[in-house]
mmCIF file of C-alpha atoms and ligand atoms in Angstrom:
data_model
loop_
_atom_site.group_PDB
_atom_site.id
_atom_site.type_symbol
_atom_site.label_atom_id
_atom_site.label_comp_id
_atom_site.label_asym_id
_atom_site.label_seq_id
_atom_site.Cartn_x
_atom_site.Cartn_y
_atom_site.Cartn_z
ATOM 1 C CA UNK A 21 115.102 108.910 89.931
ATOM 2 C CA UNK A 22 111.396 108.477 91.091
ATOM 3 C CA UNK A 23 110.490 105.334 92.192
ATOM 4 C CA UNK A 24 108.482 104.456 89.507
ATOM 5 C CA UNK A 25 111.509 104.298 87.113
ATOM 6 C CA UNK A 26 113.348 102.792 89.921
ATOM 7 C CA UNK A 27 111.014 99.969 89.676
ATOM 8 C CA UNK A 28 111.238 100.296 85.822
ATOM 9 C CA UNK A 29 114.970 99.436 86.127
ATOM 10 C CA UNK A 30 114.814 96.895 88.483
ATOM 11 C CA UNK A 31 112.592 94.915 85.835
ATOM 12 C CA UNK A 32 114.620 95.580 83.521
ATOM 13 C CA UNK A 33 117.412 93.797 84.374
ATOM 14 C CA UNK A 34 115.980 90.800 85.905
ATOM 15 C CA UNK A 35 114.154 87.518 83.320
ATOM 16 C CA UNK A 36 113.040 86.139 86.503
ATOM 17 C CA UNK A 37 110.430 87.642 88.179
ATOM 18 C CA UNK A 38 107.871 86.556 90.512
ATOM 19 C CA UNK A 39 104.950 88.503 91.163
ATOM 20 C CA UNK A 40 103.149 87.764 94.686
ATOM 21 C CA UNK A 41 99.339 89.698 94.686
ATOM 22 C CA UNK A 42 96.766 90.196 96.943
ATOM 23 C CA UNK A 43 93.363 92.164 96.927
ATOM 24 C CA UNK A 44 95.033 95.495 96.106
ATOM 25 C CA UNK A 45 95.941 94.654 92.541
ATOM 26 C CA UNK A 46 91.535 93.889 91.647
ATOM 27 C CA UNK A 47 90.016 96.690 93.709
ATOM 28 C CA UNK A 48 90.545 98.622 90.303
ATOM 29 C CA UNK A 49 89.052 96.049 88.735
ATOM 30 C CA UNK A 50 85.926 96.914 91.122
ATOM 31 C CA UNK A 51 86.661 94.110 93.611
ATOM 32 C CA UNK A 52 86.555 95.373 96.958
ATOM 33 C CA UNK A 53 89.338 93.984 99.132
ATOM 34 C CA UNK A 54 89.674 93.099 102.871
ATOM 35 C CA UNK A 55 91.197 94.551 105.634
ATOM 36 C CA UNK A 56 90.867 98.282 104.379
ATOM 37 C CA UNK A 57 88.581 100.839 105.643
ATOM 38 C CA UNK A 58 86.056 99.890 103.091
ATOM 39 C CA UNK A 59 86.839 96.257 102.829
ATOM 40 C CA UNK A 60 84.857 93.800 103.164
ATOM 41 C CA UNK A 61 86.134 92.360 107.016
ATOM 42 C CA UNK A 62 85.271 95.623 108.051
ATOM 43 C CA UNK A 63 81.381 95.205 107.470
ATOM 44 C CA UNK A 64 78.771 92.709 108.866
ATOM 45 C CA UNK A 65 76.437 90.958 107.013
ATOM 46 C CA UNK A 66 73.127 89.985 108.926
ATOM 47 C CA UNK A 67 75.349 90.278 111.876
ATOM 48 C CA UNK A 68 77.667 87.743 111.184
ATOM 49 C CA UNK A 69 81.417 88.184 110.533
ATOM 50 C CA UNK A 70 82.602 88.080 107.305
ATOM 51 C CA UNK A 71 85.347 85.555 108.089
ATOM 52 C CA UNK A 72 82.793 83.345 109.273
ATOM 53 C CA UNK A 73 81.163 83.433 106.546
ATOM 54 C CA UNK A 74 83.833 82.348 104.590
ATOM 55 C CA UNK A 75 84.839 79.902 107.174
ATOM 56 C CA UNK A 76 84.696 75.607 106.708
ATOM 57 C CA UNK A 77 81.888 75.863 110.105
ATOM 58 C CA UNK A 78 79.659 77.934 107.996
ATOM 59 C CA UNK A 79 79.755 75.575 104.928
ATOM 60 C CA UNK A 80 79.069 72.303 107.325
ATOM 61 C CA UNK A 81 76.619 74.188 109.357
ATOM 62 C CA UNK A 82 74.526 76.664 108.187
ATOM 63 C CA UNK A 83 75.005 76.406 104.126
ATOM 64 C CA UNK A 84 72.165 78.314 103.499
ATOM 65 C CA UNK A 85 73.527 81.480 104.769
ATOM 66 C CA UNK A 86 76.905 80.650 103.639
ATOM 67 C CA UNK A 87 75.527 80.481 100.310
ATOM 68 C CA UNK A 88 73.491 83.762 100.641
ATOM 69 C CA UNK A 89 76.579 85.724 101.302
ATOM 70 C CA UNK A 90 78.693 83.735 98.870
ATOM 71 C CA UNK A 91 76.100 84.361 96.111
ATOM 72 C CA UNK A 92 75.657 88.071 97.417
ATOM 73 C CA UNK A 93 79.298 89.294 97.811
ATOM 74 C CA UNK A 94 81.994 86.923 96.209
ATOM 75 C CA UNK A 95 79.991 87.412 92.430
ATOM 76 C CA UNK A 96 83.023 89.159 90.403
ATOM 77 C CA UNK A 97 82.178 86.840 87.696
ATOM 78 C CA UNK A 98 82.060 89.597 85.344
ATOM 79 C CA UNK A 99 85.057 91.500 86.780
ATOM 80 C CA UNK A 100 87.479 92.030 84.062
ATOM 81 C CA UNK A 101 91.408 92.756 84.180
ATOM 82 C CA UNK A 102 93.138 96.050 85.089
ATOM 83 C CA UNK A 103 96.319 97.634 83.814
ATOM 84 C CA UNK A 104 97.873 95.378 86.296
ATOM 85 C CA UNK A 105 97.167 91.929 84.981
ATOM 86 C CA UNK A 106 97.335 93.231 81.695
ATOM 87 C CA UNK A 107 101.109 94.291 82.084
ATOM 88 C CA UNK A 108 101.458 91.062 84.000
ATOM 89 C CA UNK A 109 100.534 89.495 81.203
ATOM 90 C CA UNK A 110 103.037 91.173 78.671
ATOM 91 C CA UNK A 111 105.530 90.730 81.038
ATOM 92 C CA UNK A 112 105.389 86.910 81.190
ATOM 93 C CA UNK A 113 104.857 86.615 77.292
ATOM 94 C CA UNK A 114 108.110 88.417 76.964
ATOM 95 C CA UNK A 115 109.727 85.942 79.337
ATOM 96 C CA UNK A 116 110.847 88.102 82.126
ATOM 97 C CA UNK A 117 107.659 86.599 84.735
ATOM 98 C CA UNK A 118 108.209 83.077 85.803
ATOM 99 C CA UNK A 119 104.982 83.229 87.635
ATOM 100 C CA UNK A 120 102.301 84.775 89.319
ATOM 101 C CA UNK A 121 101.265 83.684 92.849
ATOM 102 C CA UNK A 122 97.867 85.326 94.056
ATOM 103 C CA UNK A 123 95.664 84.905 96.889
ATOM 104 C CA UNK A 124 92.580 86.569 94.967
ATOM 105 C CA UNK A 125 89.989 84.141 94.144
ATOM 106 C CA UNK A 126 88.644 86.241 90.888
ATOM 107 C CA UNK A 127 90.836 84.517 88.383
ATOM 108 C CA UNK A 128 91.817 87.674 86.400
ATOM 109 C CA UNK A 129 95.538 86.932 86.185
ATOM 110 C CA UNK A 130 94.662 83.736 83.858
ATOM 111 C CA UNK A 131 91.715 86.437 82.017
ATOM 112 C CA UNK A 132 94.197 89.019 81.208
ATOM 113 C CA UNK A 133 96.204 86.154 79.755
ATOM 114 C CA UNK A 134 99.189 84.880 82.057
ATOM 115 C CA UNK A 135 99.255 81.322 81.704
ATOM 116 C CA UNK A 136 102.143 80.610 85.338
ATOM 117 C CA UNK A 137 99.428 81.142 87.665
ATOM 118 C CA UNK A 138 99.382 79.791 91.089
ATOM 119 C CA UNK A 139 96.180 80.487 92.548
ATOM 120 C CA UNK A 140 97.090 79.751 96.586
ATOM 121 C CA UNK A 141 93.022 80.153 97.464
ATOM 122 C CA UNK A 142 91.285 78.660 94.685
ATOM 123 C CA UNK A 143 88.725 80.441 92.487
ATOM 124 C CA UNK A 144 85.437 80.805 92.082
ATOM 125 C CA UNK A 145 85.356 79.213 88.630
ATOM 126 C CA UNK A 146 85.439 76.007 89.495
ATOM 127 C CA UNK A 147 83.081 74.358 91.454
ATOM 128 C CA UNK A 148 82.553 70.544 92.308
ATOM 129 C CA UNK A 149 80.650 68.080 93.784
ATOM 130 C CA UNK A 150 81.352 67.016 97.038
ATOM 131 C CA UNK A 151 80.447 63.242 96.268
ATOM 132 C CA UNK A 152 80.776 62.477 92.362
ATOM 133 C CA UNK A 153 83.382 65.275 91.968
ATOM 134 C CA UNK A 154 81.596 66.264 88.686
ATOM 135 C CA UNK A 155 82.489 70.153 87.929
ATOM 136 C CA UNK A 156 79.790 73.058 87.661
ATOM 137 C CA UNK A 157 80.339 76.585 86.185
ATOM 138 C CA UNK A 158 80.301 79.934 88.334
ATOM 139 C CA UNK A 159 76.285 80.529 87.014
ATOM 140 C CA UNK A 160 75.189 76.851 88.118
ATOM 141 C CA UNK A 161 75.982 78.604 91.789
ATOM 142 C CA UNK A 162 75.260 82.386 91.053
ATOM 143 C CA UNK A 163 71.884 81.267 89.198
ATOM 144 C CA UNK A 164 70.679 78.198 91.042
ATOM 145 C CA UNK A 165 67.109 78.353 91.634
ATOM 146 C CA UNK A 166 67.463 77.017 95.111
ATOM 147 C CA UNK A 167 69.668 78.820 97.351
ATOM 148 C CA UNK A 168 72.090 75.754 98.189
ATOM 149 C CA UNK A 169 73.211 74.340 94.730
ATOM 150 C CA UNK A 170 73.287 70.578 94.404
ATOM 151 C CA UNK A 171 74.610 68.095 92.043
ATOM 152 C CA UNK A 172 72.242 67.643 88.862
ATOM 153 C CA UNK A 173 73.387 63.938 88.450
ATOM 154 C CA UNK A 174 73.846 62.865 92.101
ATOM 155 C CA UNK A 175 71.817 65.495 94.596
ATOM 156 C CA UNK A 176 75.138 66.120 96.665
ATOM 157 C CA UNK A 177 76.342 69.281 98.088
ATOM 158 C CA UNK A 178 78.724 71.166 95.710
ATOM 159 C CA UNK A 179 81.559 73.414 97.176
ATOM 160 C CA UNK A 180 83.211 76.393 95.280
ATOM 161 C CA UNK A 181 87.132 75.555 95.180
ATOM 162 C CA UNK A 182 88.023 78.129 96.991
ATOM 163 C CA UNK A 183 89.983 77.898 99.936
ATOM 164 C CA UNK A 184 87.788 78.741 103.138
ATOM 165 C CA UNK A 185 89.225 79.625 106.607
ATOM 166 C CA UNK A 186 89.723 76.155 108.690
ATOM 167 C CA UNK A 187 90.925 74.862 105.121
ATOM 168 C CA UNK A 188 94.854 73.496 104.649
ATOM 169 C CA UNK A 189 96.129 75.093 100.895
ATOM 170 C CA UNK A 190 96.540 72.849 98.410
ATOM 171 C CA UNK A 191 99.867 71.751 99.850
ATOM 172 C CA UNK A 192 101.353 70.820 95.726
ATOM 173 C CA UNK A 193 100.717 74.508 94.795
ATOM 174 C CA UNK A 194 101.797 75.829 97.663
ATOM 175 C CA UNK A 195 105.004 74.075 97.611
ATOM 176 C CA UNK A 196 105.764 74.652 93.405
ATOM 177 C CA UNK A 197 104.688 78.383 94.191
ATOM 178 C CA UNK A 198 107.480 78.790 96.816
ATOM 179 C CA UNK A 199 110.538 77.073 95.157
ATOM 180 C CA UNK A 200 109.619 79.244 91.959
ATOM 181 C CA UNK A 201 109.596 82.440 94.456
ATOM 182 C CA UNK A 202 112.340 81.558 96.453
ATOM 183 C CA UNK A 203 114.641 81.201 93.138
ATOM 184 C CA UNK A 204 113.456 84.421 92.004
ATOM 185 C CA UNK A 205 115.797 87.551 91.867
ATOM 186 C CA UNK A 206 113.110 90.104 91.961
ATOM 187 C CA UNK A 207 109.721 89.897 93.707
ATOM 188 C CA UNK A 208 107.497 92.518 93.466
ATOM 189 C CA UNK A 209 104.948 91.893 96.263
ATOM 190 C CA UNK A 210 101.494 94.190 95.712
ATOM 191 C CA UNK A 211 98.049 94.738 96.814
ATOM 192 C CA UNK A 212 98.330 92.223 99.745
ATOM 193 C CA UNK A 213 98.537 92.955 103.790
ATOM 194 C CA UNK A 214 100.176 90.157 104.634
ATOM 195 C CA UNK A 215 98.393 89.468 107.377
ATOM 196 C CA UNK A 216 97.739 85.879 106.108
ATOM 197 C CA UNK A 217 99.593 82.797 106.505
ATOM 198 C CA UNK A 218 101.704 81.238 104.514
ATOM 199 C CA UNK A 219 101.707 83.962 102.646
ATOM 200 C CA UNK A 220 103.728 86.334 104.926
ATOM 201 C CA UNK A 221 106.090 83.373 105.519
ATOM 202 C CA UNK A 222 106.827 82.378 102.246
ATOM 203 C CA UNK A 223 107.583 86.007 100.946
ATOM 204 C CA UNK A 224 109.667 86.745 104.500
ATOM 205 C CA UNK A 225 111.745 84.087 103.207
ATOM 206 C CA UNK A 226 113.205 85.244 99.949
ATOM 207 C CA UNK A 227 116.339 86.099 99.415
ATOM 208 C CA UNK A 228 116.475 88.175 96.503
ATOM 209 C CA UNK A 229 115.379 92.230 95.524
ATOM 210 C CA UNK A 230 112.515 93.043 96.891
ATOM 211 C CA UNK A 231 109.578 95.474 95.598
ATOM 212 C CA UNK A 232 106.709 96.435 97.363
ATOM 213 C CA UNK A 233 103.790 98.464 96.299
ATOM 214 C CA UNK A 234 100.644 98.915 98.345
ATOM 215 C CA UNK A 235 98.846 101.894 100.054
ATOM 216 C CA UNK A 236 99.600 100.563 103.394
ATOM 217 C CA UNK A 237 102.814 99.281 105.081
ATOM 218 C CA UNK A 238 103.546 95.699 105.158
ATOM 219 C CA UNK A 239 105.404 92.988 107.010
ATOM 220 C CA UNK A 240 107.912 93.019 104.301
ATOM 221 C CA UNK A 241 108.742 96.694 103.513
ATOM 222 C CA UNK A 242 111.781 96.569 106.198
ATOM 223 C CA UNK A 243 113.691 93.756 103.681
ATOM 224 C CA UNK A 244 112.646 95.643 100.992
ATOM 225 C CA UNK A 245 115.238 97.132 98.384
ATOM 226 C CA UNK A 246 112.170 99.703 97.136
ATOM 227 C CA UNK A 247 109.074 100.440 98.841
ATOM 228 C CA UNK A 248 106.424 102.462 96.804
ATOM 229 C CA UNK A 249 103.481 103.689 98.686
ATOM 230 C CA UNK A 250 100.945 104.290 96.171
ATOM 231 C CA UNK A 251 97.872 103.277 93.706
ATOM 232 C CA UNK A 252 98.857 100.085 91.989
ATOM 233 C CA UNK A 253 97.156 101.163 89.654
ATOM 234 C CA UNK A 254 98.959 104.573 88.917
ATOM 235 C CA UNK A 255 102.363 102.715 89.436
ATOM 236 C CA UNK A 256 101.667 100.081 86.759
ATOM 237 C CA UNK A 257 99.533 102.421 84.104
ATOM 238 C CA UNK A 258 102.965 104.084 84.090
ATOM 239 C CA UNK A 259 104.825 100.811 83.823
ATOM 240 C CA UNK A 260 102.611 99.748 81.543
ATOM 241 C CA UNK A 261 103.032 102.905 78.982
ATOM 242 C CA UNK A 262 107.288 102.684 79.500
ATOM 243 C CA UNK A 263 109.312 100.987 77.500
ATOM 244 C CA UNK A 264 110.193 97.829 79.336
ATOM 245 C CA UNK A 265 107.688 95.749 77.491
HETATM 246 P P1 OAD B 26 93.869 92.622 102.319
HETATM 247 O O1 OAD B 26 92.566 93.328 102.199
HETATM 248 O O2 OAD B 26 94.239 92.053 103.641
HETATM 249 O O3 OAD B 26 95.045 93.614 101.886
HETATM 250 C C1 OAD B 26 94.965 94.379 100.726
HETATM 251 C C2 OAD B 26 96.093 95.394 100.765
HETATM 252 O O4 OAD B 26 96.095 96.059 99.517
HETATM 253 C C3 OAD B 26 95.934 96.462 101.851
HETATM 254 O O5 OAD B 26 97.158 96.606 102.549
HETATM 255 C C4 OAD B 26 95.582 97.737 101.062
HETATM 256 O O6 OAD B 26 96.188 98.889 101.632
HETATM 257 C C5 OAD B 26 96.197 97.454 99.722
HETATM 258 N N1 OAD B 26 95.457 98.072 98.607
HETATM 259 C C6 OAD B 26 94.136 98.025 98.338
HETATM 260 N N2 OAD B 26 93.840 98.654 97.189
HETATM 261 C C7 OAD B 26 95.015 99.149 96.706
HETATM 262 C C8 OAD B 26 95.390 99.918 95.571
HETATM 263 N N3 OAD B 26 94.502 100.281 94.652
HETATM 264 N N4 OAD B 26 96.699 100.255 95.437
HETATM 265 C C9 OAD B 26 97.636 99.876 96.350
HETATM 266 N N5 OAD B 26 97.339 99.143 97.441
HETATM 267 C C10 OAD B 26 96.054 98.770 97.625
HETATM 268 O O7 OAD B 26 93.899 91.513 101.166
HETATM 269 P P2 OAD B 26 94.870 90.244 101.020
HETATM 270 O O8 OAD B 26 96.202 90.521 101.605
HETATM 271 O O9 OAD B 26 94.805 89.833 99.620
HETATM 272 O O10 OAD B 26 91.206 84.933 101.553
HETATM 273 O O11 OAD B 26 94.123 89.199 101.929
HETATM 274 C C11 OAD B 26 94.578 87.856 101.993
HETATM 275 C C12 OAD B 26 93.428 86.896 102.123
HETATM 276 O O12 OAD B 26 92.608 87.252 103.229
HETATM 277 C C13 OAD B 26 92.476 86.885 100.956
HETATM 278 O O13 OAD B 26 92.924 86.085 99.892
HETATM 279 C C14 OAD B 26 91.206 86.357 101.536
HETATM 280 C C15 OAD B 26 91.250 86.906 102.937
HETATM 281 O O14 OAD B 26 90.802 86.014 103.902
HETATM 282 C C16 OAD B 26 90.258 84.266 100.793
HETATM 283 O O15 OAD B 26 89.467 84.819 100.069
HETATM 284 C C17 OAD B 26 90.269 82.801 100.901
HETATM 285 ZN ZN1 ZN B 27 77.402 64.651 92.190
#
């Protein structure tokens, strides 16, 4: 059996799957990811390092040119969902997903429709004030006519709510994502490296079947009951056009 269908089966007989995601699963989507060849840790910008960009120092310090990368490279507001969420989607309307637990910030999982979402680094869809907490949309950011947005009512800083490096995760998700994962009897883990904690620890710690696809290998694929090196795309267009859902 090709490991496609092997996959195919392995859904099949579980109602309660998790689905952990990285980068991988939105590149088709036209969202670059980050530790590939082409991703975006593997470029400068003005010189800087990308993961200082996106790093708590940058926001205190120099917000202008946090912004000015923010506003260049992190706009997927008009991304849309791939095959991926979309059969991620079906899947939890037929009751066989229990959840979904990303580390992408695009917010395409709750676009293509899945409504057990735990988004472990924020989005970009919300933002909020840092001193009256009142919430702005993606464009007040994107479209602001001054570089570093501020509050309309009070003139404070506002912060995207997503999670920057130096940042603790939102310790309520993070601990609701792992019981639901850790009861799980399949988890397909995609599209991620691994590389970051907690999510390497949290999926290291399952108990249950493991899936993996993604193009490269990952801390996981040893505990793995099926690894399948290829597009996630390709693997879940074919999923997608089966009969499981
Ligand atoms: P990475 O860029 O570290 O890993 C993406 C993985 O997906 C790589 O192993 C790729 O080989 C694989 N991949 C990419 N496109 C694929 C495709 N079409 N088919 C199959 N595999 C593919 O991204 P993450 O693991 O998600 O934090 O990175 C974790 C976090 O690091 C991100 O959430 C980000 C970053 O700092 C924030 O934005 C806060
Ligand atoms: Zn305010």
């Amino acid at each position: 059996m090709n490991k496609i269908k092997q996959l195919e089966q392995m859904i099949k007989s579980s109602n309660n799957i998790v689905f952990f995601g990285g980068a991988g699963v939105s590149t088709a989507s036209g969202i670059p990811d980050f530790r590939s060849k082409d991703g975006l840790y593997n470029t400068k910008y003005e010189g800087n390092d990308p993961e200082y960009l996106l790093s708590r120092t940058c926001f205190i310090k120099e917000k202008e040119l946090f912004f000015k990368f923010y506003r260049d490279k992190m706009d997927i507001r008009y991304a849309e969902p791939n095959i991926t969420h979309k059969y991620l989607a079906k899947l939890e309307e037929i009751g066989k997903l229990k959840c979904i637990i990303t580390q992408n910030i695009d917010g395409l999982h709750r676009k293509a429709g899945n409504k057990n979402v735990y988004e472990l680094h924020g989005n970009i869809h919300k933002n909020i004030c840092l001193s009256c907490h009142k919430s702005f949309t993606p464009d007040y950011i994107f479209e602001n006519k001054d570089i570093i947005p501020r509050c309309d009512c009070c003139g404070a800083f506002i912060k995207p709510e997503v999670v920057l490096y130096e940042e603790p995760l939102d310790h309520i998700i993070l601990s609701c994502a792992n019981d639901d994962l850790q009861e799980s009897d399949l988890l397909i883990v995609a599209g991620t490296s691994l590389k970051v904690y907690p999510a390497c620890h949290m999926v290291l710690r399952h108990k249950g079947k493991i899936a993996v696809v993604n193009l490269e290998p990952t801390a996981i694929d040893y505990k793995a009951t099926l690894v399948i090196r290829n597009n996630i795309e390709d693997v879940f267009k074919e999923l997608y056009n089966s009969t499981t859902v």
